[in-house]
């Protein structure tokens, strides 16, 4: 069931134009930086967007300009760690072609975690890419998690099992819930 959903959402995403993704990403950026969850966070963990994910580079630049400590994923031994990003110049190629930071400074419990995924439902369940990295991270971290999604990626219900961790909030171009 999850693999069929992933295939469907990936196809839906592939059909979105770059202009549409940019417009949605810009609105999500505005909704985020205006929210108290962002304003009150001193440390933020954020994925580095790729393909047709919600673009996070504007968020990263804004957070760095605001003096927040920014962390990005570093995948190692089937586990996701967080590495400090002081500027976009720190980026280097990581596992699975996912960019990461060359800095080794880490954190376990950032104030805020911005999470990627393919789909979400009204119960704040998230359909990820199938690796379980975010579920393992969220299960062992005391952070406030926000999934960044285009509203079109909303599903009626995401099937879950005991290893799936629901998010604290979902943020789309239409707002946060």
XYZ file of C-alpha atoms in Angstrom:
177
model
C 0.000 0.000 0.000
C 2.722 2.526 0.960
C 4.789 1.731 -2.143
C 1.740 2.371 -4.364
C 1.119 5.676 -2.566
C 4.771 6.665 -3.001
C 4.617 5.928 -6.725
C 1.390 7.939 -7.096
C 2.710 10.983 -5.192
C 6.054 10.916 -7.033
C 4.157 10.958 -10.339
C 1.962 13.819 -9.094
C 5.063 15.728 -8.050
C 6.824 15.065 -11.365
C 3.923 16.722 -13.185
C 4.233 19.926 -11.150
C 6.095 22.713 -12.937
C 9.154 24.318 -11.362
C 7.208 27.597 -11.264
C 4.392 25.952 -9.280
C 6.852 24.426 -6.785
C 8.620 27.784 -6.414
C 5.296 29.553 -5.754
C 4.254 26.950 -3.146
C 7.728 26.970 -1.548
C 7.694 30.785 -1.296
C 4.308 30.742 0.460
C 5.458 27.995 2.862
C 8.575 30.081 3.585
C 6.401 33.115 4.431
C 4.045 31.033 6.588
C 7.000 29.561 8.480
C 9.048 32.670 9.212
C 5.940 34.529 10.414
C 5.114 31.754 12.900
C 6.152 31.790 16.583
C 7.506 28.229 16.292
C 10.173 29.579 13.946
C 10.683 32.893 15.734
C 11.232 31.170 19.115
C 13.593 28.489 17.812
C 17.293 29.015 18.424
C 18.290 25.805 16.638
C 16.675 24.398 13.497
C 17.180 21.080 11.732
C 16.181 21.272 8.079
C 16.494 18.992 5.081
C 18.310 20.171 1.965
C 15.659 20.051 -0.742
C 16.249 18.176 -3.963
C 14.263 17.137 -7.011
C 10.745 18.544 -6.609
C 10.617 18.832 -2.807
C 9.514 22.029 -1.083
C 12.560 24.268 -1.489
C 14.340 24.875 1.834
C 17.311 27.001 0.715
C 15.462 30.303 1.279
C 14.514 29.083 4.790
C 18.130 28.069 5.485
C 19.510 31.442 4.356
C 16.923 33.329 6.421
C 17.647 31.233 9.533
C 21.403 31.812 9.150
C 20.803 35.565 8.719
C 18.633 35.485 11.869
C 21.567 33.988 13.789
C 19.883 30.642 14.356
C 21.956 27.470 14.573
C 21.095 25.446 11.456
C 21.624 21.689 11.169
C 21.228 19.414 8.154
C 21.045 15.620 7.738
C 24.157 13.463 7.692
C 23.448 9.804 6.881
C 25.798 7.173 8.263
C 25.374 3.502 9.199
C 21.614 3.530 8.465
C 21.207 6.414 10.933
C 20.576 10.117 10.415
C 22.720 12.504 12.409
C 22.555 16.280 12.369
C 25.472 18.450 11.307
C 25.833 22.188 11.801
C 25.642 24.325 8.688
C 27.272 27.725 9.121
C 26.868 28.733 5.471
C 25.939 27.129 2.167
C 29.688 27.016 1.454
C 29.888 24.182 4.027
C 27.869 21.847 1.777
C 29.460 18.670 0.477
C 28.224 15.490 -1.207
C 26.868 12.910 1.250
C 25.317 9.445 1.154
C 22.745 8.709 -1.599
C 23.721 11.949 -3.374
C 22.176 13.985 -0.535
C 24.134 17.109 0.325
C 25.326 17.515 3.904
C 27.616 19.778 5.927
C 31.334 19.131 6.210
C 31.239 20.453 9.797
C 31.171 17.757 12.463
C 29.408 19.825 15.144
C 26.177 18.008 15.984
C 22.995 18.295 18.075
C 20.451 15.761 19.325
C 17.454 17.909 20.248
C 17.114 21.009 18.067
C 14.258 23.343 18.956
C 12.600 22.822 15.572
C 12.859 20.144 12.881
C 11.597 20.765 9.346
C 10.785 17.407 7.801
C 10.389 16.355 4.184
C 8.109 13.672 2.822
C 5.819 12.690 0.016
C 2.377 12.961 1.615
C 0.525 13.652 4.855
C -2.931 13.180 6.347
C -5.222 15.000 8.790
C -3.698 13.061 11.713
C -0.248 14.484 10.860
C 1.015 11.116 9.677
C 3.685 11.392 7.007
C 4.543 9.203 4.065
C 8.311 9.323 3.691
C 10.634 7.779 1.178
C 10.783 4.386 2.898
C 14.171 4.496 4.632
C 12.834 5.163 8.137
C 15.550 7.757 8.848
C 13.173 10.497 10.017
C 11.037 8.100 12.076
C 14.130 6.834 13.930
C 15.353 10.394 14.448
C 11.977 11.704 15.682
C 11.499 8.709 17.996
C 14.754 9.600 19.793
C 14.651 13.395 19.743
C 12.836 16.003 21.772
C 12.111 18.472 19.026
C 9.066 20.130 17.535
C 8.531 18.609 14.098
C 6.924 20.374 11.161
C 6.359 18.623 7.844
C 6.659 20.857 4.777
C 4.232 19.798 2.041
C 2.326 21.118 -0.940
C -1.378 20.904 -0.096
C -1.942 18.787 -3.213
C 0.101 16.016 -1.497
C -2.566 15.589 1.204
C -3.867 12.016 1.481
C -7.091 10.849 3.068
C -5.223 8.406 5.301
C -1.595 7.273 5.494
C -1.209 3.642 6.587
C 1.013 3.448 9.670
C 2.789 0.871 11.782
C 4.477 0.980 15.190
C 7.699 2.506 13.786
C 5.947 5.464 12.129
C 6.104 8.729 14.065
C 3.454 11.372 13.410
C 4.500 15.004 13.146
C 3.644 17.803 15.561
C 2.557 20.141 12.760
C 1.991 20.190 9.012
C 2.810 23.356 7.062
C 1.461 23.868 3.543
C 1.039 26.927 1.339
C -2.397 27.298 2.995
C -1.103 27.492 6.564
C -0.138 25.363 9.544
C -2.160 22.758 11.428
